[in-house]
mmCIF file of C-alpha atoms and ligand atoms in Angstrom:
data_model
loop_
_atom_site.group_PDB
_atom_site.id
_atom_site.type_symbol
_atom_site.label_atom_id
_atom_site.label_comp_id
_atom_site.label_asym_id
_atom_site.label_seq_id
_atom_site.Cartn_x
_atom_site.Cartn_y
_atom_site.Cartn_z
ATOM 1 C CA MET Z 1 -206.339 -48.253 -37.069
ATOM 2 C CA LYS Z 2 -204.518 -48.492 -40.407
ATOM 3 C CA ALA Z 3 -201.095 -47.082 -41.150
ATOM 4 C CA MET Z 4 -200.522 -44.258 -43.628
ATOM 5 C CA ILE Z 5 -197.568 -44.479 -46.012
ATOM 6 C CA VAL Z 6 -195.936 -41.471 -47.666
ATOM 7 C CA VAL Z 7 -193.849 -42.185 -50.784
ATOM 8 C CA GLY Z 8 -192.145 -40.290 -53.605
ATOM 9 C CA GLY Z 9 -193.818 -40.328 -57.011
ATOM 10 C CA PHE Z 10 -190.993 -39.014 -59.208
ATOM 11 C CA TRP Z 11 -187.195 -39.384 -58.798
ATOM 12 C CA GLY Z 12 -186.876 -38.425 -55.132
ATOM 13 C CA ASP Z 13 -186.701 -35.071 -53.357
ATOM 14 C CA GLU Z 14 -190.405 -34.425 -53.919
ATOM 15 C CA GLY Z 15 -190.670 -32.990 -50.400
ATOM 16 C CA LYS Z 16 -191.692 -36.136 -48.494
ATOM 17 C CA GLY Z 17 -189.949 -34.716 -45.416
ATOM 18 C CA LYS Z 18 -192.163 -31.634 -45.441
ATOM 19 C CA ILE Z 19 -195.357 -33.633 -46.001
ATOM 20 C CA VAL Z 20 -194.536 -36.219 -43.292
ATOM 21 C CA ALA Z 21 -193.634 -33.457 -40.823
ATOM 22 C CA TYR Z 22 -196.936 -31.694 -41.534
ATOM 23 C CA LEU Z 23 -198.984 -34.884 -41.116
ATOM 24 C CA ALA Z 24 -197.131 -35.888 -37.934
ATOM 25 C CA GLN Z 25 -197.706 -32.471 -36.382
ATOM 26 C CA LYS Z 26 -201.309 -32.125 -37.506
ATOM 27 C CA GLU Z 27 -202.412 -35.646 -36.534
ATOM 28 C CA ARG Z 28 -200.265 -35.853 -33.385
ATOM 29 C CA VAL Z 29 -199.169 -39.300 -34.498
ATOM 30 C CA ALA Z 30 -197.900 -41.941 -32.062
ATOM 31 C CA ILE Z 31 -195.214 -43.346 -34.362
ATOM 32 C CA VAL Z 32 -193.332 -42.181 -37.422
ATOM 33 C CA ALA Z 33 -191.333 -45.067 -38.861
ATOM 34 C CA ARG Z 34 -188.803 -44.600 -41.614
ATOM 35 C CA GLY Z 35 -188.408 -47.111 -44.455
ATOM 36 C CA GLY Z 36 -186.340 -46.797 -47.629
ATOM 37 C CA VAL Z 37 -182.681 -47.248 -48.426
ATOM 38 C CA GLY Z 38 -180.705 -45.250 -45.851
ATOM 39 C CA PRO Z 39 -178.728 -42.024 -45.417
ATOM 40 C CA ASN Z 40 -178.497 -41.483 -49.183
ATOM 41 C CA ALA Z 41 -181.853 -39.723 -48.679
ATOM 42 C CA GLY Z 42 -182.078 -36.258 -47.187
ATOM 43 C CA HIS Z 43 -185.447 -35.031 -45.963
ATOM 44 C CA THR Z 44 -185.729 -31.294 -45.454
ATOM 45 C CA VAL Z 45 -187.902 -30.157 -42.564
ATOM 46 C CA ALA Z 46 -188.516 -26.435 -42.042
ATOM 47 C CA ALA Z 47 -190.544 -25.759 -38.912
ATOM 48 C CA GLY Z 48 -190.648 -23.068 -36.245
ATOM 49 C CA GLY Z 49 -187.893 -21.073 -37.947
ATOM 50 C CA GLU Z 50 -185.473 -24.041 -37.938
ATOM 51 C CA LYS Z 51 -184.464 -26.077 -40.956
ATOM 52 C CA HIS Z 52 -182.814 -29.509 -40.912
ATOM 53 C CA GLY Z 53 -181.926 -32.013 -43.633
ATOM 54 C CA VAL Z 54 -182.448 -35.339 -41.836
ATOM 55 C CA ARG Z 55 -180.841 -38.459 -43.279
ATOM 56 C CA MET Z 56 -181.672 -41.026 -40.569
ATOM 57 C CA ILE Z 57 -184.206 -39.633 -38.081
ATOM 58 C CA PRO Z 58 -187.817 -39.647 -39.361
ATOM 59 C CA SER Z 59 -189.094 -36.191 -40.384
ATOM 60 C CA GLY Z 60 -191.958 -36.569 -37.919
ATOM 61 C CA TYR Z 61 -189.613 -35.512 -35.083
ATOM 62 C CA VAL Z 62 -191.480 -32.197 -35.118
ATOM 63 C CA CYS Z 63 -194.365 -33.996 -33.382
ATOM 64 C CA ARG Z 64 -192.993 -33.859 -29.844
ATOM 65 C CA ASP Z 65 -194.419 -37.093 -28.435
ATOM 66 C CA ALA Z 66 -193.986 -39.337 -31.461
ATOM 67 C CA ARG Z 67 -191.771 -42.436 -31.304
ATOM 68 C CA LEU Z 68 -189.207 -42.195 -34.112
ATOM 69 C CA LEU Z 69 -188.448 -45.629 -35.522
ATOM 70 C CA ILE Z 70 -186.078 -46.891 -38.182
ATOM 71 C CA GLY Z 71 -187.208 -50.111 -39.867
ATOM 72 C CA ALA Z 72 -185.146 -53.267 -40.388
ATOM 73 C CA GLY Z 73 -184.921 -52.598 -44.130
ATOM 74 C CA VAL Z 74 -183.060 -49.313 -43.627
ATOM 75 C CA LEU Z 75 -179.263 -49.063 -43.685
ATOM 76 C CA VAL Z 76 -177.895 -47.193 -40.688
ATOM 77 C CA ASN Z 77 -174.803 -45.002 -40.598
ATOM 78 C CA PRO Z 78 -174.241 -44.778 -36.811
ATOM 79 C CA GLU Z 79 -172.239 -41.553 -37.018
ATOM 80 C CA ILE Z 80 -174.942 -39.732 -38.979
ATOM 81 C CA LEU Z 81 -177.630 -41.149 -36.690
ATOM 82 C CA MET Z 82 -175.842 -40.000 -33.521
ATOM 83 C CA ASN Z 83 -175.199 -36.532 -34.939
ATOM 84 C CA GLU Z 84 -178.902 -36.131 -35.668
ATOM 85 C CA VAL Z 85 -179.950 -37.565 -32.294
ATOM 86 C CA ASN Z 86 -177.761 -34.976 -30.577
ATOM 87 C CA MET Z 87 -178.663 -32.104 -32.881
ATOM 88 C CA LEU Z 88 -182.402 -32.663 -32.431
ATOM 89 C CA GLY Z 89 -182.279 -33.906 -28.820
ATOM 90 C CA VAL Z 90 -184.525 -36.883 -29.575
ATOM 91 C CA GLY Z 91 -182.476 -39.752 -28.051
ATOM 92 C CA ASN Z 92 -185.284 -40.821 -25.725
ATOM 93 C CA ARG Z 93 -187.717 -41.274 -28.626
ATOM 94 C CA VAL Z 94 -185.570 -43.100 -31.184
ATOM 95 C CA GLY Z 95 -185.786 -46.820 -31.887
ATOM 96 C CA VAL Z 96 -183.649 -48.692 -34.402
ATOM 97 C CA ASP Z 97 -184.734 -52.183 -35.409
ATOM 98 C CA GLU Z 98 -182.362 -54.797 -34.014
ATOM 99 C CA ARG Z 99 -181.982 -56.270 -37.505
ATOM 100 C CA CYS Z 100 -180.843 -53.078 -39.291
ATOM 101 C CA SER Z 101 -177.595 -53.250 -41.242
ATOM 102 C CA VAL Z 102 -174.792 -50.831 -40.574
ATOM 103 C CA ILE Z 103 -172.851 -48.940 -43.256
ATOM 104 C CA GLU Z 104 -169.112 -49.274 -42.702
ATOM 105 C CA GLU Z 105 -166.234 -47.129 -43.942
ATOM 106 C CA ARG Z 106 -165.307 -49.792 -46.531
ATOM 107 C CA HIS Z 107 -168.782 -49.502 -48.116
ATOM 108 C CA ILE Z 108 -168.388 -45.739 -48.468
ATOM 109 C CA THR Z 109 -164.869 -46.075 -49.924
ATOM 110 C CA TYR Z 110 -166.081 -48.624 -52.476
ATOM 111 C CA ASP Z 111 -169.069 -46.458 -53.452
ATOM 112 C CA LYS Z 112 -166.808 -43.429 -54.004
ATOM 113 C CA GLU Z 113 -163.856 -45.166 -55.674
ATOM 114 C CA ASN Z 114 -165.641 -47.558 -58.010
ATOM 115 C CA THR Z 115 -165.799 -45.685 -61.326
ATOM 116 C CA PHE Z 116 -168.987 -47.422 -62.514
ATOM 117 C CA MET Z 117 -170.880 -46.410 -59.372
ATOM 118 C CA SER Z 118 -169.534 -42.902 -58.888
ATOM 119 C CA SER Z 119 -169.229 -41.732 -62.504
ATOM 120 C CA LYS Z 120 -171.628 -43.820 -64.601
ATOM 121 C CA ILE Z 121 -174.508 -44.217 -62.131
ATOM 122 C CA GLY Z 122 -173.698 -41.027 -60.221
ATOM 123 C CA THR Z 123 -174.459 -42.553 -56.823
ATOM 124 C CA THR Z 124 -174.600 -40.402 -53.693
ATOM 125 C CA GLY Z 125 -171.307 -41.916 -52.445
ATOM 126 C CA THR Z 126 -172.883 -42.752 -49.073
ATOM 127 C CA GLY Z 127 -172.067 -46.485 -49.221
ATOM 128 C CA CYS Z 128 -175.700 -47.595 -49.455
ATOM 129 C CA GLY Z 129 -175.373 -49.700 -52.607
ATOM 130 C CA PRO Z 130 -172.325 -51.688 -51.380
ATOM 131 C CA ALA Z 131 -173.812 -52.120 -47.869
ATOM 132 C CA ASN Z 132 -177.059 -53.460 -49.306
ATOM 133 C CA ALA Z 133 -175.018 -56.022 -51.232
ATOM 134 C CA ASP Z 134 -173.174 -56.985 -48.037
ATOM 135 C CA ARG Z 135 -175.533 -56.984 -45.067
ATOM 136 C CA ASP Z 136 -174.098 -56.914 -41.560
ATOM 137 C CA ILE Z 137 -175.297 -56.968 -37.934
ATOM 138 C CA ALA Z 138 -176.151 -53.708 -36.168
ATOM 139 C CA SER Z 139 -174.548 -52.538 -32.897
ATOM 140 C CA LEU Z 140 -176.584 -49.542 -31.767
ATOM 141 C CA LYS Z 141 -177.485 -50.974 -28.382
ATOM 142 C CA PRO Z 142 -179.264 -48.064 -26.642
ATOM 143 C CA PHE Z 143 -181.761 -47.715 -29.449
ATOM 144 C CA LEU Z 144 -182.397 -51.317 -30.434
ATOM 145 C CA THR Z 145 -186.013 -52.392 -30.566
ATOM 146 C CA ASP Z 146 -188.399 -54.655 -32.463
ATOM 147 C CA VAL Z 147 -189.939 -52.101 -34.832
ATOM 148 C CA PRO Z 148 -192.664 -54.409 -36.270
ATOM 149 C CA VAL Z 149 -193.894 -55.192 -32.738
ATOM 150 C CA GLU Z 150 -194.038 -51.497 -31.827
ATOM 151 C CA VAL Z 151 -195.821 -50.519 -35.027
ATOM 152 C CA ASN Z 152 -198.336 -53.382 -35.096
ATOM 153 C CA GLU Z 153 -199.160 -52.976 -31.398
ATOM 154 C CA ALA Z 154 -199.694 -49.231 -31.818
ATOM 155 C CA LEU Z 155 -202.161 -49.945 -34.645
ATOM 156 C CA ASP Z 156 -203.919 -52.547 -32.456
ATOM 157 C CA LYS Z 157 -204.373 -49.816 -29.844
ATOM 158 C CA ASN Z 158 -205.897 -47.509 -32.453
ATOM 159 C CA ARG Z 159 -202.955 -45.125 -32.451
ATOM 160 C CA SER Z 160 -201.920 -43.366 -35.637
ATOM 161 C CA VAL Z 161 -198.783 -44.369 -37.494
ATOM 162 C CA VAL Z 162 -197.075 -42.764 -40.476
ATOM 163 C CA LEU Z 163 -194.517 -44.691 -42.518
ATOM 164 C CA GLU Z 164 -192.016 -42.400 -44.177
ATOM 165 C CA GLY Z 165 -190.681 -43.494 -47.548
ATOM 166 C CA THR Z 166 -187.473 -42.253 -49.122
ATOM 167 C CA GLN Z 167 -186.237 -41.738 -52.680
ATOM 168 C CA GLY Z 168 -188.817 -41.913 -55.485
ATOM 169 C CA PHE Z 169 -190.580 -44.302 -57.814
ATOM 170 C CA GLY Z 170 -188.327 -43.475 -60.803
ATOM 171 C CA ILE Z 171 -185.186 -44.693 -59.008
ATOM 172 C CA SER Z 172 -186.677 -47.973 -57.736
ATOM 173 C CA LEU Z 173 -184.332 -50.915 -58.325
ATOM 174 C CA TYR Z 174 -187.284 -52.871 -59.804
ATOM 175 C CA TYR Z 175 -189.432 -50.250 -61.530
ATOM 176 C CA GLY Z 176 -187.028 -47.382 -62.175
ATOM 177 C CA SER Z 177 -184.679 -46.783 -65.099
ATOM 178 C CA TYR Z 178 -182.080 -49.486 -64.342
ATOM 179 C CA PRO Z 179 -179.098 -49.166 -63.987
ATOM 180 C CA TYR Z 180 -179.674 -45.520 -62.989
ATOM 181 C CA VAL Z 181 -181.428 -46.481 -59.793
ATOM 182 C CA THR Z 182 -180.923 -46.894 -56.073
ATOM 183 C CA SER Z 183 -180.232 -50.262 -54.427
ATOM 184 C CA LYS Z 184 -183.802 -51.413 -53.677
ATOM 185 C CA ASP Z 185 -187.443 -50.893 -54.503
ATOM 186 C CA THR Z 186 -188.957 -47.581 -53.371
ATOM 187 C CA THR Z 187 -192.699 -48.238 -53.643
ATOM 188 C CA ALA Z 188 -195.218 -48.260 -50.781
ATOM 189 C CA SER Z 189 -195.117 -52.072 -50.555
ATOM 190 C CA GLN Z 190 -191.372 -51.939 -49.935
ATOM 191 C CA ILE Z 191 -191.756 -49.263 -47.257
ATOM 192 C CA ALA Z 192 -194.341 -51.445 -45.463
ATOM 193 C CA ALA Z 193 -191.952 -54.397 -45.646
ATOM 194 C CA ASP Z 194 -189.054 -52.230 -44.412
ATOM 195 C CA VAL Z 195 -190.835 -51.496 -41.134
ATOM 196 C CA GLY Z 196 -192.552 -54.868 -40.873
ATOM 197 C CA ILE Z 197 -196.254 -54.404 -41.482
ATOM 198 C CA GLY Z 198 -198.378 -56.419 -43.905
ATOM 199 C CA PRO Z 199 -200.473 -54.904 -46.735
ATOM 200 C CA THR Z 200 -203.712 -55.480 -44.804
ATOM 201 C CA ARG Z 201 -202.555 -52.994 -42.178
ATOM 202 C CA VAL Z 202 -202.163 -50.109 -44.633
ATOM 203 C CA GLY Z 203 -204.951 -47.566 -45.059
ATOM 204 C CA ASP Z 204 -203.821 -44.558 -47.041
ATOM 205 C CA VAL Z 205 -200.900 -44.295 -49.425
ATOM 206 C CA ILE Z 206 -200.049 -40.654 -50.030
ATOM 207 C CA ILE Z 207 -197.853 -40.196 -53.069
ATOM 208 C CA VAL Z 208 -195.852 -36.974 -53.198
ATOM 209 C CA PHE Z 209 -195.230 -35.194 -56.495
ATOM 210 C CA LYS Z 210 -193.611 -31.868 -57.182
ATOM 211 C CA ALA Z 211 -194.831 -29.263 -59.670
ATOM 212 C CA PHE Z 212 -191.408 -29.289 -61.330
ATOM 213 C CA PRO Z 213 -189.968 -32.816 -60.961
ATOM 214 C CA THR Z 214 -186.248 -33.180 -60.303
ATOM 215 C CA ARG Z 215 -183.630 -35.879 -60.683
ATOM 216 C CA VAL Z 216 -180.074 -36.067 -59.367
ATOM 217 C CA GLY Z 217 -177.435 -38.298 -60.908
ATOM 218 C CA ALA Z 218 -177.633 -39.834 -64.375
ATOM 219 C CA GLY Z 219 -180.558 -41.516 -66.130
ATOM 220 C CA PRO Z 220 -183.480 -40.746 -68.445
ATOM 221 C CA PHE Z 221 -185.691 -37.739 -67.666
ATOM 222 C CA GLU Z 222 -188.177 -37.164 -70.481
ATOM 223 C CA THR Z 223 -189.515 -33.761 -69.485
ATOM 224 C CA GLU Z 224 -186.145 -32.306 -68.439
ATOM 225 C CA MET Z 225 -185.597 -28.621 -69.195
ATOM 226 C CA SER Z 226 -182.278 -26.896 -69.839
ATOM 227 C CA GLU Z 227 -180.296 -25.405 -66.963
ATOM 228 C CA GLU Z 228 -180.808 -21.972 -68.554
ATOM 229 C CA GLU Z 229 -184.575 -22.416 -68.570
ATOM 230 C CA ALA Z 230 -184.636 -23.457 -64.907
ATOM 231 C CA LYS Z 231 -182.477 -20.465 -64.055
ATOM 232 C CA LYS Z 232 -184.784 -18.125 -65.984
ATOM 233 C CA LEU Z 233 -187.751 -19.507 -64.049
ATOM 234 C CA GLY Z 234 -185.812 -19.121 -60.782
ATOM 235 C CA ILE Z 235 -186.468 -22.728 -59.757
ATOM 236 C CA GLU Z 236 -182.954 -24.152 -59.393
ATOM 237 C CA GLU Z 237 -182.449 -26.730 -56.625
ATOM 238 C CA TYR Z 238 -179.465 -28.321 -54.915
ATOM 239 C CA GLY Z 239 -179.292 -31.767 -53.283
ATOM 240 C CA THR Z 240 -179.781 -32.085 -49.508
ATOM 241 C CA VAL Z 241 -177.103 -34.792 -49.163
ATOM 242 C CA THR Z 242 -174.553 -34.149 -51.899
ATOM 243 C CA GLY Z 243 -175.190 -30.491 -52.731
ATOM 244 C CA ARG Z 244 -175.310 -31.450 -56.413
ATOM 245 C CA LYS Z 245 -177.444 -29.344 -58.729
ATOM 246 C CA ARG Z 246 -180.737 -31.143 -59.315
ATOM 247 C CA ARG Z 247 -181.854 -31.660 -62.909
ATOM 248 C CA ILE Z 248 -185.263 -30.014 -63.331
ATOM 249 C CA GLY Z 249 -188.178 -30.892 -65.577
ATOM 250 C CA ARG Z 250 -191.808 -30.194 -66.288
ATOM 251 C CA TRP Z 251 -194.849 -32.042 -64.924
ATOM 252 C CA ASP Z 252 -195.148 -35.518 -66.453
ATOM 253 C CA GLY Z 253 -198.753 -36.695 -66.094
ATOM 254 C CA LYS Z 254 -198.218 -40.040 -67.791
ATOM 255 C CA PHE Z 255 -195.335 -40.951 -65.504
ATOM 256 C CA ALA Z 256 -197.255 -39.709 -62.446
ATOM 257 C CA ARG Z 257 -200.237 -41.925 -63.314
ATOM 258 C CA TYR Z 258 -198.049 -45.004 -63.723
ATOM 259 C CA SER Z 259 -196.231 -44.243 -60.482
ATOM 260 C CA ALA Z 260 -199.525 -43.804 -58.568
ATOM 261 C CA MET Z 261 -200.757 -47.140 -59.927
ATOM 262 C CA LEU Z 262 -197.728 -49.108 -58.742
ATOM 263 C CA ASN Z 263 -197.873 -47.435 -55.345
ATOM 264 C CA GLY Z 264 -201.613 -48.018 -54.950
ATOM 265 C CA ALA Z 265 -201.940 -44.318 -54.116
ATOM 266 C CA THR Z 266 -205.177 -43.255 -52.408
ATOM 267 C CA GLN Z 267 -204.265 -39.553 -52.239
ATOM 268 C CA CYS Z 268 -201.727 -37.254 -53.868
ATOM 269 C CA ALA Z 269 -199.681 -34.451 -52.339
ATOM 270 C CA ILE Z 270 -197.959 -31.874 -54.517
ATOM 271 C CA THR Z 271 -195.147 -29.546 -53.466
ATOM 272 C CA GLY Z 272 -193.629 -26.466 -55.060
ATOM 273 C CA LEU Z 273 -196.874 -24.818 -56.223
ATOM 274 C CA ASP Z 274 -195.270 -21.503 -55.238
ATOM 275 C CA LYS Z 275 -192.641 -22.208 -57.908
ATOM 276 C CA LEU Z 276 -195.405 -22.354 -60.495
ATOM 277 C CA ASP Z 277 -196.861 -19.065 -59.313
ATOM 278 C CA PRO Z 278 -194.991 -17.073 -56.636
ATOM 279 C CA SER Z 279 -198.229 -15.249 -55.721
ATOM 280 C CA CYS Z 280 -199.290 -18.495 -53.997
ATOM 281 C CA ASN Z 281 -196.313 -18.553 -51.646
ATOM 282 C CA GLY Z 282 -197.469 -19.579 -48.173
ATOM 283 C CA VAL Z 283 -201.178 -19.769 -49.090
ATOM 284 C CA LYS Z 284 -203.202 -22.032 -46.748
ATOM 285 C CA GLU Z 285 -206.709 -21.738 -48.201
ATOM 286 C CA TYR Z 286 -207.811 -23.216 -51.517
ATOM 287 C CA ASP Z 287 -209.815 -20.129 -52.510
ATOM 288 C CA LYS Z 288 -206.718 -17.953 -52.202
ATOM 289 C CA LEU Z 289 -204.773 -19.955 -54.786
ATOM 290 C CA SER Z 290 -204.457 -18.371 -58.238
ATOM 291 C CA GLU Z 291 -206.417 -19.708 -61.225
ATOM 292 C CA LYS Z 292 -203.097 -20.826 -62.737
ATOM 293 C CA VAL Z 293 -202.330 -23.065 -59.755
ATOM 294 C CA LYS Z 294 -205.913 -24.317 -59.432
ATOM 295 C CA ASN Z 295 -205.960 -25.285 -63.114
ATOM 296 C CA PHE Z 296 -202.595 -26.979 -62.825
ATOM 297 C CA VAL Z 297 -203.826 -29.090 -59.898
ATOM 298 C CA LYS Z 298 -207.096 -29.940 -61.691
ATOM 299 C CA GLN Z 299 -205.153 -31.115 -64.749
ATOM 300 C CA ALA Z 300 -202.713 -33.107 -62.579
ATOM 301 C CA GLU Z 301 -205.657 -34.763 -60.834
ATOM 302 C CA LYS Z 302 -207.104 -35.710 -64.228
ATOM 303 C CA ASP Z 303 -203.741 -37.075 -65.352
ATOM 304 C CA VAL Z 304 -203.300 -39.266 -62.272
ATOM 305 C CA GLY Z 305 -206.925 -40.172 -61.543
ATOM 306 C CA VAL Z 306 -206.431 -39.817 -57.770
ATOM 307 C CA ALA Z 307 -207.475 -36.866 -55.571
ATOM 308 C CA PHE Z 308 -204.884 -34.171 -54.785
ATOM 309 C CA THR Z 309 -205.508 -33.488 -51.103
ATOM 310 C CA LEU Z 310 -202.325 -31.784 -49.872
ATOM 311 C CA LEU Z 311 -201.158 -28.724 -51.817
ATOM 312 C CA SER Z 312 -197.823 -27.388 -50.616
ATOM 313 C CA THR Z 313 -197.114 -23.698 -51.185
ATOM 314 C CA GLY Z 314 -193.698 -23.326 -49.533
ATOM 315 C CA PRO Z 315 -190.994 -25.214 -47.618
ATOM 316 C CA ASP Z 316 -192.356 -24.573 -44.105
ATOM 317 C CA VAL Z 317 -194.558 -27.327 -42.611
ATOM 318 C CA LEU Z 318 -197.430 -24.915 -42.210
ATOM 319 C CA GLU Z 319 -197.375 -23.621 -45.796
ATOM 320 C CA ILE Z 320 -199.993 -26.027 -47.098
ATOM 321 C CA VAL Z 321 -203.613 -26.285 -48.251
ATOM 322 C CA ASP Z 322 -205.147 -29.377 -46.635
ATOM 323 C CA LEU Z 323 -208.180 -30.690 -48.521
ATOM 324 C CA ARG Z 324 -208.476 -34.028 -46.728
ATOM 325 C CA GLY Z 325 -212.052 -34.332 -45.508
HETATM 326 P P1 GTP S 1 -185.658 -37.815 -50.488
HETATM 327 O O1 GTP S 1 -186.094 -38.902 -49.562
HETATM 328 O O2 GTP S 1 -184.175 -37.600 -50.451
HETATM 329 O O3 GTP S 1 -186.138 -38.119 -51.846
HETATM 330 O O4 GTP S 1 -186.157 -36.311 -50.038
HETATM 331 P P2 GTP S 1 -187.525 -35.468 -49.826
HETATM 332 O O5 GTP S 1 -188.626 -35.990 -50.679
HETATM 333 O O6 GTP S 1 -187.822 -35.365 -48.372
HETATM 334 O O7 GTP S 1 -187.164 -34.016 -50.376
HETATM 335 P P3 GTP S 1 -185.952 -32.995 -50.051
HETATM 336 O O8 GTP S 1 -186.153 -32.451 -48.696
HETATM 337 O O9 GTP S 1 -184.633 -33.582 -50.384
HETATM 338 O O10 GTP S 1 -186.200 -31.882 -51.184
HETATM 339 C C1 GTP S 1 -187.339 -31.122 -51.266
HETATM 340 C C2 GTP S 1 -186.955 -29.626 -51.290
HETATM 341 O O11 GTP S 1 -188.108 -28.856 -51.575
HETATM 342 C C3 GTP S 1 -186.459 -29.139 -49.927
HETATM 343 O O12 GTP S 1 -185.513 -28.139 -50.126
HETATM 344 C C4 GTP S 1 -187.736 -28.574 -49.285
HETATM 345 O O13 GTP S 1 -187.470 -27.581 -48.298
HETATM 346 C C5 GTP S 1 -188.412 -27.980 -50.502
HETATM 347 N N1 GTP S 1 -189.873 -27.909 -50.464
HETATM 348 C C6 GTP S 1 -190.784 -28.801 -49.983
HETATM 349 N N2 GTP S 1 -192.043 -28.376 -50.236
HETATM 350 C C7 GTP S 1 -191.929 -27.202 -50.894
HETATM 351 C C8 GTP S 1 -192.866 -26.267 -51.447
HETATM 352 O O14 GTP S 1 -194.076 -26.453 -51.427
HETATM 353 N N3 GTP S 1 -192.349 -25.145 -52.059
HETATM 354 C C9 GTP S 1 -191.002 -24.918 -52.151
HETATM 355 N N4 GTP S 1 -190.596 -23.796 -52.744
HETATM 356 N N5 GTP S 1 -190.095 -25.781 -51.663
HETATM 357 C C10 GTP S 1 -190.560 -26.895 -51.051
HETATM 358 P P1 IMP S 2 -177.311 -44.521 -54.406
HETATM 359 O O1 IMP S 2 -178.697 -44.683 -53.829
HETATM 360 O O2 IMP S 2 -176.429 -43.619 -53.581
HETATM 361 O O3 IMP S 2 -176.682 -45.841 -54.734
HETATM 362 O O4 IMP S 2 -177.472 -43.728 -55.807
HETATM 363 C C1 IMP S 2 -178.118 -44.304 -56.926
HETATM 364 C C2 IMP S 2 -178.972 -43.250 -57.676
HETATM 365 O O5 IMP S 2 -180.100 -42.861 -56.869
HETATM 366 C C3 IMP S 2 -178.235 -41.936 -57.999
HETATM 367 O O6 IMP S 2 -178.765 -41.432 -59.228
HETATM 368 C C4 IMP S 2 -178.640 -40.996 -56.865
HETATM 369 O O7 IMP S 2 -178.554 -39.647 -57.223
HETATM 370 C C5 IMP S 2 -180.099 -41.431 -56.646
HETATM 371 N N1 IMP S 2 -180.589 -41.191 -55.287
HETATM 372 C C6 IMP S 2 -180.374 -41.958 -54.169
HETATM 373 N N2 IMP S 2 -181.021 -41.453 -53.097
HETATM 374 C C7 IMP S 2 -181.676 -40.354 -53.522
HETATM 375 C C8 IMP S 2 -182.559 -39.411 -52.883
HETATM 376 O O8 IMP S 2 -182.874 -39.504 -51.696
HETATM 377 N N3 IMP S 2 -183.045 -38.416 -53.654
HETATM 378 C C9 IMP S 2 -182.745 -38.317 -54.972
HETATM 379 N N4 IMP S 2 -181.946 -39.177 -55.630
HETATM 380 C C10 IMP S 2 -181.413 -40.184 -54.910
HETATM 381 MG MG1 MG S 3 -183.900 -35.570 -50.563
#
């Protein structure tokens, strides 16, 4: 069996949490392993009438039997982790790699008080940047495990594994708009490295886009629209972690194509189609989508050159058109 990786194609907050939760539930996966930076990411999962913004636990928690692993590359804030473990009641399923680094109070203070980081870059203030520059040894004994062993052995046994990326291509330390970036790479290769699997063990890379891309914090955003325009369209958004207003833009096909290339995307998911045409809210069948949405997806597919197989029509995990064969 090969692992599937889910990554963000724009500047984060594309709805990776929703897509991972859907895939985990639908495929009854054995493992969902989280890569990425750390608790600066917030993944929103709306399922069964409950909504949570998870910052440490993988979004696949909605799949009741899945092991929920956090890879060695991910920074752990023990307080946030424990709060989520208790809130979701998933303590018996969580595994944190024994090599994870822990975010300490001093990292958070530095992130918030350093004017360059907080004002110029507009960081999330969660201490991720400083902790990544100052790695330390983890102390989360009850959960410690060897994540690469668990993931590789599950694949050997033909069990399905989803790797959950965080952030988005546009804020990658390497490929994003430096210095307005997060503290490491965010592409699929990095997510594989974060949880300890080699490229030969990856099957699908699903890149998540949103109909109206968003960006939080400073940095270039070519297709950005004015706040008034976003308000008129009724598509304003607020950050899951910081509550900041997200900057909103229009579809950028050129950027999406470049992003898909560097991620080696095999399939594309797109969220927020209901924002393009509210009549499509909650639609689950392709034929019931409006011509406007169908044409948008066809054009996006042409722009990127990779099939759009998951079309999200609302925040709930079940509000989706699944075109995977
Ligand atoms: P990061 O790892 O922080 O980049 O987050 P993410 O990609 O998991 O996305 P996040 O949950 O921060 O933001 C996505 C927002 O869009 C959330 O509020 C979701 O509930 C919402 N969402 C996801 N899919 C859809 C959709 O198809 N339609 C609408 N209207 N909202 C959606
Ligand atoms: P840091 O990752 O907190 O150091 O913030 C650096 C930049 O990345 C800032 O512009 C943040 O707004 C942005 N950023 C970090 N994590 C996320 C995320 O999960 N979604 C969206 N933007 C993010
Ligand atoms: Mg988010």
